[in-house]
Amino acid sequence: MGIAQYDVVGIGEAELRYGLGFLRSQIKAHDLPAVSANLVYLDSGDYIVEPYSVVKRGGFKVGVTAVSGELESFRGKESLKDWRDQNVTLSDPETALTEVIDRMRQKEKVDLVIVLSHMGYEEGAKLGEAIPGIDVWIEAHNRGRMVTPEKKGETIYAACRGRSSGYGELYLSLAEEGAVSNFVGRAGGLTSKGRSDEAALAVIMEFKQAGKKPTRRVRKADQPVVDAAMVSKDTFVSAESCRKCHAGVYESWAMTGHASAYATIAETAQWNDPDCLICHTTGYGEMSDPESGMIEPKFWNVQCESCHGMGTQHSRHPGAAEVPEHVCLECHNQSNSPEFDYDAYVEHIVHH
Ligand code: HEC
Ligand code: HEC
Ligand code: HEC
Ligand code: HEC
């Protein structure tokens, strides 16, 4: 995306899949002009990236914003928690868009308003109808449904194909006062024929090459004979698994600082620093990727298993309820927790 030098990049809910820290690092590293009208901090409601961008072309001011569907429409409960852990949410698209479009029209005096949407064609069309002042609505969530752009009411709807398999073209003829007098376009597939960009090609080849390494996805023929000892190896299962049977304990743990220990580092420059992750996540080392050092969201925070041991040992470990001082001291050491006092600290974390 950096090589393609987009004027504006919209953010959809899937962009948060590897966490806000990762998204931010990519935006920064590739200088991406990201916008979103409804990606906001959960507590303050403040925007996380710019809410819109004004692009000047041919003497016209074009206001571009982006919107994503609400989280609940995409994700299961578990990932909603990941979002909460990072203090991130997607606010109501209608309210958010109305406000941003108003600002672009009134304050920036734009001639044209374009919305980049990641919410699905039907939902998008409903919003486009409900909110006045949108000239163009570009939908990216539904893949390949709409080939030619169509106008409904005052808004032109266009789409492109998903997952980098295609692109969309839309040409607008503008009258002097900025009104769209005509339009034409289509969504097409990208083919290997025609011009290619050397730098982009190099990135793609590198990606394909990396995919060939059997580290993550082992090809059937390469799979080793399954070792019985490996299958029954103990492992971390995450707090969501414990929640099924220990709902009350889970709720009480969720109120402690341990349950938001990842959020503490998520937005700092150290969001992916193994030196921090080791105490602010669960099972680091065992559950993290040995190459990248990344750890899945389900193991973020100081969860049950940090204190009670691996979940698979549950039934074989009668003394599991006792968590002696030395377990705490692995993290509450002299440099990170100088005031640690077992009796005083344990008071704050007991579950009832
Ligand atoms: C399938 C249900 C189930 C799941 C899942 C489950 N537990 Fe338990 N757990 C129990 C039962 C039943 C007991 C024993 C009842 C009791 O003593 O209250 C227990 C007891 C415990 C105890 C106390 C042991 C003792 O000596 O008193 C701890 C600690 C505990 N579980 C932790 C966990 C953790 C951590 C997880 C997730 C990794 C987990 N449990 C997942 C059902 C479950
Ligand atoms: C895997 C590492 C780890 C272990 C094990 C651990 N802690 Fe913590 N603890 C942390 C981190 C990290 C924080 C800071 C959380 C944050 O970001 O605010 C913390 C914070 C706390 C706090 C202050 C937050 C609050 O909820 O009031 C208390 C109290 C605490 N721990 C008690 C304990 C006790 C008692 C034990 C042992 C029974 C223990 N911890 C074991 C990592 C750990
Ligand atoms: C050896 C374990 C350990 C490591 C490594 C560690 N932390 Fe912590 N961190 C803790 C513990 C334990 C606490 C809670 C201290 C207390 O309340 O006594 C804590 C607390 C914090 C707090 C204060 C949280 C609050 O709300 O008061 C911040 C910020 C923090 N850590 C950031 C970091 C960063 C950044 C790194 C990496 C450079 C890091 N930590 C590495 C164990 C660790
Ligand atoms: C910071 C360490 C720590 C974390 C994290 C933690 N526990 Fe505990 N847990 C303890 C300690 C210490 C005790 C015994 C102290 C007490 O409750 O009086 C205990 C007791 C228990 C007990 C037995 C007593 C009871 O109240 O039923 C269960 C079951 C349990 N924990 C399950 C869990 C589950 C499930 C989670 C995650 C949702 C969790 N614990 C997270 C430290 C921890």
JSON list of C-alpha atoms in Angstrom, two decimals, residues 158-316:
[
{"chain": "A", "resi": 158, "resn": "ALA", "atom": "CA", "xyz": [-19.16, 1.74, -6.52]},
{"chain": "A", "resi": 159, "resn": "ALA", "atom": "CA", "xyz": [-17.21, -1.32, -5.38]},
{"chain": "A", "resi": 160, "resn": "CYS", "atom": "CA", "xyz": [-14.02, -3.18, -6.02]},
{"chain": "A", "resi": 161, "resn": "ARG", "atom": "CA", "xyz": [-13.00, -6.74, -5.39]},
{"chain": "A", "resi": 162, "resn": "GLY", "atom": "CA", "xyz": [-11.57, -7.77, -2.04]},
{"chain": "A", "resi": 163, "resn": "ARG", "atom": "CA", "xyz": [-8.26, -9.17, -0.85]},
{"chain": "A", "resi": 164, "resn": "SER", "atom": "CA", "xyz": [-6.21, -7.37, -3.51]},
{"chain": "A", "resi": 165, "resn": "SER", "atom": "CA", "xyz": [-7.73, -9.51, -6.25]},
{"chain": "A", "resi": 166, "resn": "GLY", "atom": "CA", "xyz": [-9.07, -6.55, -8.17]},
{"chain": "A", "resi": 167, "resn": "TYR", "atom": "CA", "xyz": [-9.44, -2.84, -8.44]},
{"chain": "A", "resi": 168, "resn": "GLY", "atom": "CA", "xyz": [-12.20, -0.38, -9.19]},
{"chain": "A", "resi": 169, "resn": "GLU", "atom": "CA", "xyz": [-12.36, 2.55, -11.57]},
{"chain": "A", "resi": 170, "resn": "LEU", "atom": "CA", "xyz": [-14.80, 5.42, -11.31]},
{"chain": "A", "resi": 171, "resn": "TYR", "atom": "CA", "xyz": [-14.57, 8.53, -13.49]},
{"chain": "A", "resi": 172, "resn": "LEU", "atom": "CA", "xyz": [-16.61, 11.57, -12.53]},
{"chain": "A", "resi": 173, "resn": "SER", "atom": "CA", "xyz": [-17.46, 14.57, -14.69]},
{"chain": "A", "resi": 174, "resn": "LEU", "atom": "CA", "xyz": [-17.91, 17.60, -12.50]},
{"chain": "A", "resi": 175, "resn": "ALA", "atom": "CA", "xyz": [-19.82, 20.76, -13.29]},
{"chain": "A", "resi": 176, "resn": "GLU", "atom": "CA", "xyz": [-18.11, 24.00, -12.33]},
{"chain": "A", "resi": 177, "resn": "GLU", "atom": "CA", "xyz": [-19.83, 24.21, -8.95]},
{"chain": "A", "resi": 178, "resn": "GLY", "atom": "CA", "xyz": [-18.64, 20.71, -8.09]},
{"chain": "A", "resi": 179, "resn": "ALA", "atom": "CA", "xyz": [-21.83, 18.79, -8.84]},
{"chain": "A", "resi": 180, "resn": "VAL", "atom": "CA", "xyz": [-21.35, 15.40, -10.52]},
{"chain": "A", "resi": 181, "resn": "SER", "atom": "CA", "xyz": [-22.76, 15.66, -14.04]},
{"chain": "A", "resi": 182, "resn": "ASN", "atom": "CA", "xyz": [-21.82, 12.23, -15.26]},
{"chain": "A", "resi": 183, "resn": "PHE", "atom": "CA", "xyz": [-19.99, 9.08, -14.19]},
{"chain": "A", "resi": 184, "resn": "VAL", "atom": "CA", "xyz": [-18.70, 5.83, -15.60]},
{"chain": "A", "resi": 185, "resn": "GLY", "atom": "CA", "xyz": [-16.62, 2.98, -14.18]},
{"chain": "A", "resi": 186, "resn": "ARG", "atom": "CA", "xyz": [-16.22, -0.70, -13.45]},
{"chain": "A", "resi": 187, "resn": "ALA", "atom": "CA", "xyz": [-14.66, -3.13, -11.02]},
{"chain": "A", "resi": 188, "resn": "GLY", "atom": "CA", "xyz": [-12.06, -5.30, -12.67]},
{"chain": "A", "resi": 189, "resn": "GLY", "atom": "CA", "xyz": [-9.74, -8.13, -11.73]},
{"chain": "A", "resi": 190, "resn": "LEU", "atom": "CA", "xyz": [-6.01, -7.70, -11.49]},
{"chain": "A", "resi": 191, "resn": "THR", "atom": "CA", "xyz": [-4.19, -9.92, -13.93]},
{"chain": "A", "resi": 192, "resn": "SER", "atom": "CA", "xyz": [-0.55, -10.84, -14.29]},
{"chain": "A", "resi": 193, "resn": "LYS", "atom": "CA", "xyz": [-0.57, -9.27, -17.77]},
{"chain": "A", "resi": 194, "resn": "GLY", "atom": "CA", "xyz": [0.28, -5.68, -18.46]},
{"chain": "A", "resi": 195, "resn": "ARG", "atom": "CA", "xyz": [2.56, -3.31, -16.62]},
{"chain": "A", "resi": 196, "resn": "SER", "atom": "CA", "xyz": [3.99, -4.20, -13.26]},
{"chain": "A", "resi": 197, "resn": "ASP", "atom": "CA", "xyz": [5.84, -2.19, -10.71]},
{"chain": "A", "resi": 198, "resn": "GLU", "atom": "CA", "xyz": [9.29, -3.56, -9.85]},
{"chain": "A", "resi": 199, "resn": "ALA", "atom": "CA", "xyz": [9.19, -2.57, -6.20]},
{"chain": "A", "resi": 200, "resn": "ALA", "atom": "CA", "xyz": [5.71, -4.00, -5.67]},
{"chain": "A", "resi": 201, "resn": "LEU", "atom": "CA", "xyz": [6.65, -7.19, -7.48]},
{"chain": "A", "resi": 202, "resn": "ALA", "atom": "CA", "xyz": [9.68, -7.63, -5.20]},
{"chain": "A", "resi": 203, "resn": "VAL", "atom": "CA", "xyz": [7.44, -7.38, -2.12]},
{"chain": "A", "resi": 204, "resn": "ILE", "atom": "CA", "xyz": [5.04, -9.96, -3.53]},
{"chain": "A", "resi": 205, "resn": "MET", "atom": "CA", "xyz": [7.83, -12.39, -4.41]},
{"chain": "A", "resi": 206, "resn": "GLU", "atom": "CA", "xyz": [9.33, -12.02, -0.96]},
{"chain": "A", "resi": 207, "resn": "PHE", "atom": "CA", "xyz": [5.93, -12.73, 0.60]},
{"chain": "A", "resi": 208, "resn": "LYS", "atom": "CA", "xyz": [5.41, -15.82, -1.55]},
{"chain": "A", "resi": 209, "resn": "GLN", "atom": "CA", "xyz": [8.90, -17.06, -0.72]},
{"chain": "A", "resi": 210, "resn": "ALA", "atom": "CA", "xyz": [8.30, -16.62, 3.01]},
{"chain": "A", "resi": 211, "resn": "GLY", "atom": "CA", "xyz": [5.06, -18.57, 2.65]},
{"chain": "A", "resi": 212, "resn": "LYS", "atom": "CA", "xyz": [7.02, -21.55, 1.37]},
{"chain": "A", "resi": 213, "resn": "LYS", "atom": "CA", "xyz": [8.90, -21.98, 4.63]},
{"chain": "A", "resi": 214, "resn": "PRO", "atom": "CA", "xyz": [7.16, -24.82, 6.45]},
{"chain": "A", "resi": 215, "resn": "THR", "atom": "CA", "xyz": [7.21, -22.99, 9.80]},
{"chain": "A", "resi": 216, "resn": "ARG", "atom": "CA", "xyz": [3.51, -22.16, 10.00]},
{"chain": "A", "resi": 217, "resn": "ARG", "atom": "CA", "xyz": [1.57, -24.14, 7.50]},
{"chain": "A", "resi": 218, "resn": "VAL", "atom": "CA", "xyz": [3.17, -27.53, 7.00]},
{"chain": "A", "resi": 219, "resn": "ARG", "atom": "CA", "xyz": [2.39, -29.17, 3.69]},
{"chain": "A", "resi": 220, "resn": "LYS", "atom": "CA", "xyz": [0.80, -32.60, 4.07]},
{"chain": "A", "resi": 221, "resn": "ALA", "atom": "CA", "xyz": [3.79, -34.46, 2.60]},
{"chain": "A", "resi": 222, "resn": "ASP", "atom": "CA", "xyz": [6.21, -32.67, 4.94]},
{"chain": "A", "resi": 223, "resn": "GLN", "atom": "CA", "xyz": [4.34, -33.42, 8.15]},
{"chain": "A", "resi": 224, "resn": "PRO", "atom": "CA", "xyz": [6.30, -35.45, 10.64]},
{"chain": "A", "resi": 225, "resn": "VAL", "atom": "CA", "xyz": [4.82, -38.60, 12.06]},
{"chain": "A", "resi": 226, "resn": "VAL", "atom": "CA", "xyz": [2.70, -37.45, 15.01]},
{"chain": "A", "resi": 227, "resn": "ASP", "atom": "CA", "xyz": [4.42, -38.15, 18.28]},
{"chain": "A", "resi": 228, "resn": "ALA", "atom": "CA", "xyz": [2.03, -39.22, 21.04]},
{"chain": "A", "resi": 229, "resn": "ALA", "atom": "CA", "xyz": [4.12, -37.36, 23.60]},
{"chain": "A", "resi": 230, "resn": "MET", "atom": "CA", "xyz": [3.73, -34.16, 21.61]},
{"chain": "A", "resi": 231, "resn": "VAL", "atom": "CA", "xyz": [-0.03, -34.44, 21.42]},
{"chain": "A", "resi": 232, "resn": "SER", "atom": "CA", "xyz": [-0.45, -34.79, 25.15]},
{"chain": "A", "resi": 233, "resn": "LYS", "atom": "CA", "xyz": [2.08, -32.05, 25.88]},
{"chain": "A", "resi": 234, "resn": "ASP", "atom": "CA", "xyz": [0.75, -29.60, 28.43]},
{"chain": "A", "resi": 235, "resn": "THR", "atom": "CA", "xyz": [-0.18, -26.17, 27.17]},
{"chain": "A", "resi": 236, "resn": "PHE", "atom": "CA", "xyz": [-1.86, -22.88, 28.00]},
{"chain": "A", "resi": 237, "resn": "VAL", "atom": "CA", "xyz": [-5.53, -22.70, 27.07]},
{"chain": "A", "resi": 238, "resn": "SER", "atom": "CA", "xyz": [-6.40, -19.05, 27.97]},
{"chain": "A", "resi": 239, "resn": "ALA", "atom": "CA", "xyz": [-8.79, -17.50, 30.46]},
{"chain": "A", "resi": 240, "resn": "GLU", "atom": "CA", "xyz": [-11.75, -17.86, 28.11]},
{"chain": "A", "resi": 241, "resn": "SER", "atom": "CA", "xyz": [-11.56, -21.63, 28.63]},
{"chain": "A", "resi": 242, "resn": "CYS", "atom": "CA", "xyz": [-11.53, -21.31, 32.42]},
{"chain": "A", "resi": 243, "resn": "ARG", "atom": "CA", "xyz": [-14.46, -18.89, 32.23]},
{"chain": "A", "resi": 244, "resn": "LYS", "atom": "CA", "xyz": [-16.82, -21.68, 31.14]},
{"chain": "A", "resi": 245, "resn": "CYS", "atom": "CA", "xyz": [-16.70, -23.29, 34.57]},
{"chain": "A", "resi": 246, "resn": "HIS", "atom": "CA", "xyz": [-15.35, -20.49, 36.79]},
{"chain": "A", "resi": 247, "resn": "ALA", "atom": "CA", "xyz": [-17.55, -17.62, 35.62]},
{"chain": "A", "resi": 248, "resn": "GLY", "atom": "CA", "xyz": [-17.61, -15.88, 39.02]},
{"chain": "A", "resi": 249, "resn": "VAL", "atom": "CA", "xyz": [-13.84, -16.04, 39.45]},
{"chain": "A", "resi": 250, "resn": "TYR", "atom": "CA", "xyz": [-13.43, -14.78, 35.89]},
{"chain": "A", "resi": 251, "resn": "GLU", "atom": "CA", "xyz": [-15.59, -11.72, 36.55]},
{"chain": "A", "resi": 252, "resn": "SER", "atom": "CA", "xyz": [-13.63, -10.89, 39.67]},
{"chain": "A", "resi": 253, "resn": "TRP", "atom": "CA", "xyz": [-10.28, -11.36, 37.89]},
{"chain": "A", "resi": 254, "resn": "ALA", "atom": "CA", "xyz": [-11.51, -9.13, 35.05]},
{"chain": "A", "resi": 255, "resn": "MET", "atom": "CA", "xyz": [-11.68, -6.24, 37.55]},
{"chain": "A", "resi": 256, "resn": "THR", "atom": "CA", "xyz": [-8.00, -6.50, 38.48]},
{"chain": "A", "resi": 257, "resn": "GLY", "atom": "CA", "xyz": [-5.04, -4.79, 36.88]},
{"chain": "A", "resi": 258, "resn": "HIS", "atom": "CA", "xyz": [-3.85, -8.19, 35.65]},
{"chain": "A", "resi": 259, "resn": "ALA", "atom": "CA", "xyz": [-6.76, -8.31, 33.20]},
{"chain": "A", "resi": 260, "resn": "SER", "atom": "CA", "xyz": [-5.63, -5.09, 31.53]},
{"chain": "A", "resi": 261, "resn": "ALA", "atom": "CA", "xyz": [-1.87, -5.56, 31.80]},
{"chain": "A", "resi": 262, "resn": "TYR", "atom": "CA", "xyz": [-1.56, -5.69, 28.00]},
{"chain": "A", "resi": 263, "resn": "ALA", "atom": "CA", "xyz": [-3.37, -2.38, 27.51]},
{"chain": "A", "resi": 264, "resn": "THR", "atom": "CA", "xyz": [-0.65, -0.81, 29.66]},
{"chain": "A", "resi": 265, "resn": "ILE", "atom": "CA", "xyz": [1.95, -1.53, 27.01]},
{"chain": "A", "resi": 266, "resn": "ALA", "atom": "CA", "xyz": [-0.29, -1.78, 23.91]},
{"chain": "A", "resi": 267, "resn": "GLU", "atom": "CA", "xyz": [0.07, 1.84, 22.95]},
{"chain": "A", "resi": 268, "resn": "THR", "atom": "CA", "xyz": [3.65, 2.44, 23.89]},
{"chain": "A", "resi": 269, "resn": "ALA", "atom": "CA", "xyz": [6.60, 1.95, 21.56]},
{"chain": "A", "resi": 270, "resn": "GLN", "atom": "CA", "xyz": [7.14, -1.32, 23.41]},
{"chain": "A", "resi": 271, "resn": "TRP", "atom": "CA", "xyz": [3.88, -3.00, 22.35]},
{"chain": "A", "resi": 272, "resn": "ASN", "atom": "CA", "xyz": [5.86, -5.86, 20.74]},
{"chain": "A", "resi": 273, "resn": "ASP", "atom": "CA", "xyz": [8.94, -5.81, 22.95]},
{"chain": "A", "resi": 274, "resn": "PRO", "atom": "CA", "xyz": [9.57, -9.31, 24.33]},
{"chain": "A", "resi": 275, "resn": "ASP", "atom": "CA", "xyz": [11.18, -7.66, 27.37]},
{"chain": "A", "resi": 276, "resn": "CYS", "atom": "CA", "xyz": [7.72, -6.32, 28.32]},
{"chain": "A", "resi": 277, "resn": "LEU", "atom": "CA", "xyz": [5.46, -9.02, 26.90]},
{"chain": "A", "resi": 278, "resn": "ILE", "atom": "CA", "xyz": [7.04, -11.65, 29.11]},
{"chain": "A", "resi": 279, "resn": "CYS", "atom": "CA", "xyz": [5.27, -10.28, 32.23]},
{"chain": "A", "resi": 280, "resn": "HIS", "atom": "CA", "xyz": [2.31, -8.50, 30.63]},
{"chain": "A", "resi": 281, "resn": "THR", "atom": "CA", "xyz": [0.98, -11.60, 28.80]},
{"chain": "A", "resi": 282, "resn": "THR", "atom": "CA", "xyz": [0.40, -15.27, 29.64]},
{"chain": "A", "resi": 283, "resn": "GLY", "atom": "CA", "xyz": [2.68, -18.13, 28.64]},
{"chain": "A", "resi": 284, "resn": "TYR", "atom": "CA", "xyz": [5.11, -15.90, 26.80]},
{"chain": "A", "resi": 285, "resn": "GLY", "atom": "CA", "xyz": [7.89, -18.03, 25.35]},
{"chain": "A", "resi": 286, "resn": "GLU", "atom": "CA", "xyz": [5.65, -21.10, 25.20]},
{"chain": "A", "resi": 287, "resn": "MET", "atom": "CA", "xyz": [2.79, -19.52, 23.25]},
{"chain": "A", "resi": 288, "resn": "SER", "atom": "CA", "xyz": [4.59, -16.81, 21.31]},
{"chain": "A", "resi": 289, "resn": "ASP", "atom": "CA", "xyz": [5.90, -17.19, 17.78]},
{"chain": "A", "resi": 290, "resn": "PRO", "atom": "CA", "xyz": [9.59, -18.09, 18.10]},
{"chain": "A", "resi": 291, "resn": "GLU", "atom": "CA", "xyz": [10.54, -16.07, 15.01]},
{"chain": "A", "resi": 292, "resn": "SER", "atom": "CA", "xyz": [8.51, -12.89, 15.32]},
{"chain": "A", "resi": 293, "resn": "GLY", "atom": "CA", "xyz": [8.04, -12.88, 19.09]},
{"chain": "A", "resi": 294, "resn": "MET", "atom": "CA", "xyz": [4.36, -12.06, 18.54]},
{"chain": "A", "resi": 295, "resn": "ILE", "atom": "CA", "xyz": [1.72, -13.58, 20.81]},
{"chain": "A", "resi": 296, "resn": "GLU", "atom": "CA", "xyz": [-1.96, -14.11, 19.98]},
{"chain": "A", "resi": 297, "resn": "PRO", "atom": "CA", "xyz": [-4.54, -11.80, 21.59]},
{"chain": "A", "resi": 298, "resn": "LYS", "atom": "CA", "xyz": [-6.06, -14.68, 23.53]},
{"chain": "A", "resi": 299, "resn": "PHE", "atom": "CA", "xyz": [-2.87, -14.79, 25.63]},
{"chain": "A", "resi": 300, "resn": "TRP", "atom": "CA", "xyz": [-2.62, -11.07, 26.28]},
{"chain": "A", "resi": 301, "resn": "ASN", "atom": "CA", "xyz": [-2.79, -9.97, 29.95]},
{"chain": "A", "resi": 302, "resn": "VAL", "atom": "CA", "xyz": [-1.85, -11.77, 33.15]},
{"chain": "A", "resi": 303, "resn": "GLN", "atom": "CA", "xyz": [-4.43, -14.55, 33.05]},
{"chain": "A", "resi": 304, "resn": "CYS", "atom": "CA", "xyz": [-5.41, -17.41, 35.33]},
{"chain": "A", "resi": 305, "resn": "GLU", "atom": "CA", "xyz": [-2.67, -19.69, 34.06]},
{"chain": "A", "resi": 306, "resn": "SER", "atom": "CA", "xyz": [0.09, -17.21, 34.96]},
{"chain": "A", "resi": 307, "resn": "CYS", "atom": "CA", "xyz": [-0.67, -18.05, 38.58]},
{"chain": "A", "resi": 308, "resn": "HIS", "atom": "CA", "xyz": [-2.37, -21.45, 38.49]},
{"chain": "A", "resi": 309, "resn": "GLY", "atom": "CA", "xyz": [-0.25, -23.13, 35.83]},
{"chain": "A", "resi": 310, "resn": "MET", "atom": "CA", "xyz": [-1.16, -24.61, 32.47]},
{"chain": "A", "resi": 311, "resn": "GLY", "atom": "CA", "xyz": [-4.84, -25.42, 32.08]},
{"chain": "A", "resi": 312, "resn": "THR", "atom": "CA", "xyz": [-4.16, -28.91, 30.78]},
{"chain": "A", "resi": 313, "resn": "GLN", "atom": "CA", "xyz": [-2.64, -29.79, 34.16]},
{"chain": "A", "resi": 314, "resn": "HIS", "atom": "CA", "xyz": [-5.87, -28.81, 35.89]},
{"chain": "A", "resi": 315, "resn": "SER", "atom": "CA", "xyz": [-7.16, -32.20, 36.99]},
{"chain": "A", "resi": 316, "resn": "ARG", "atom": "CA", "xyz": [-3.72, -33.55, 37.86]}
]
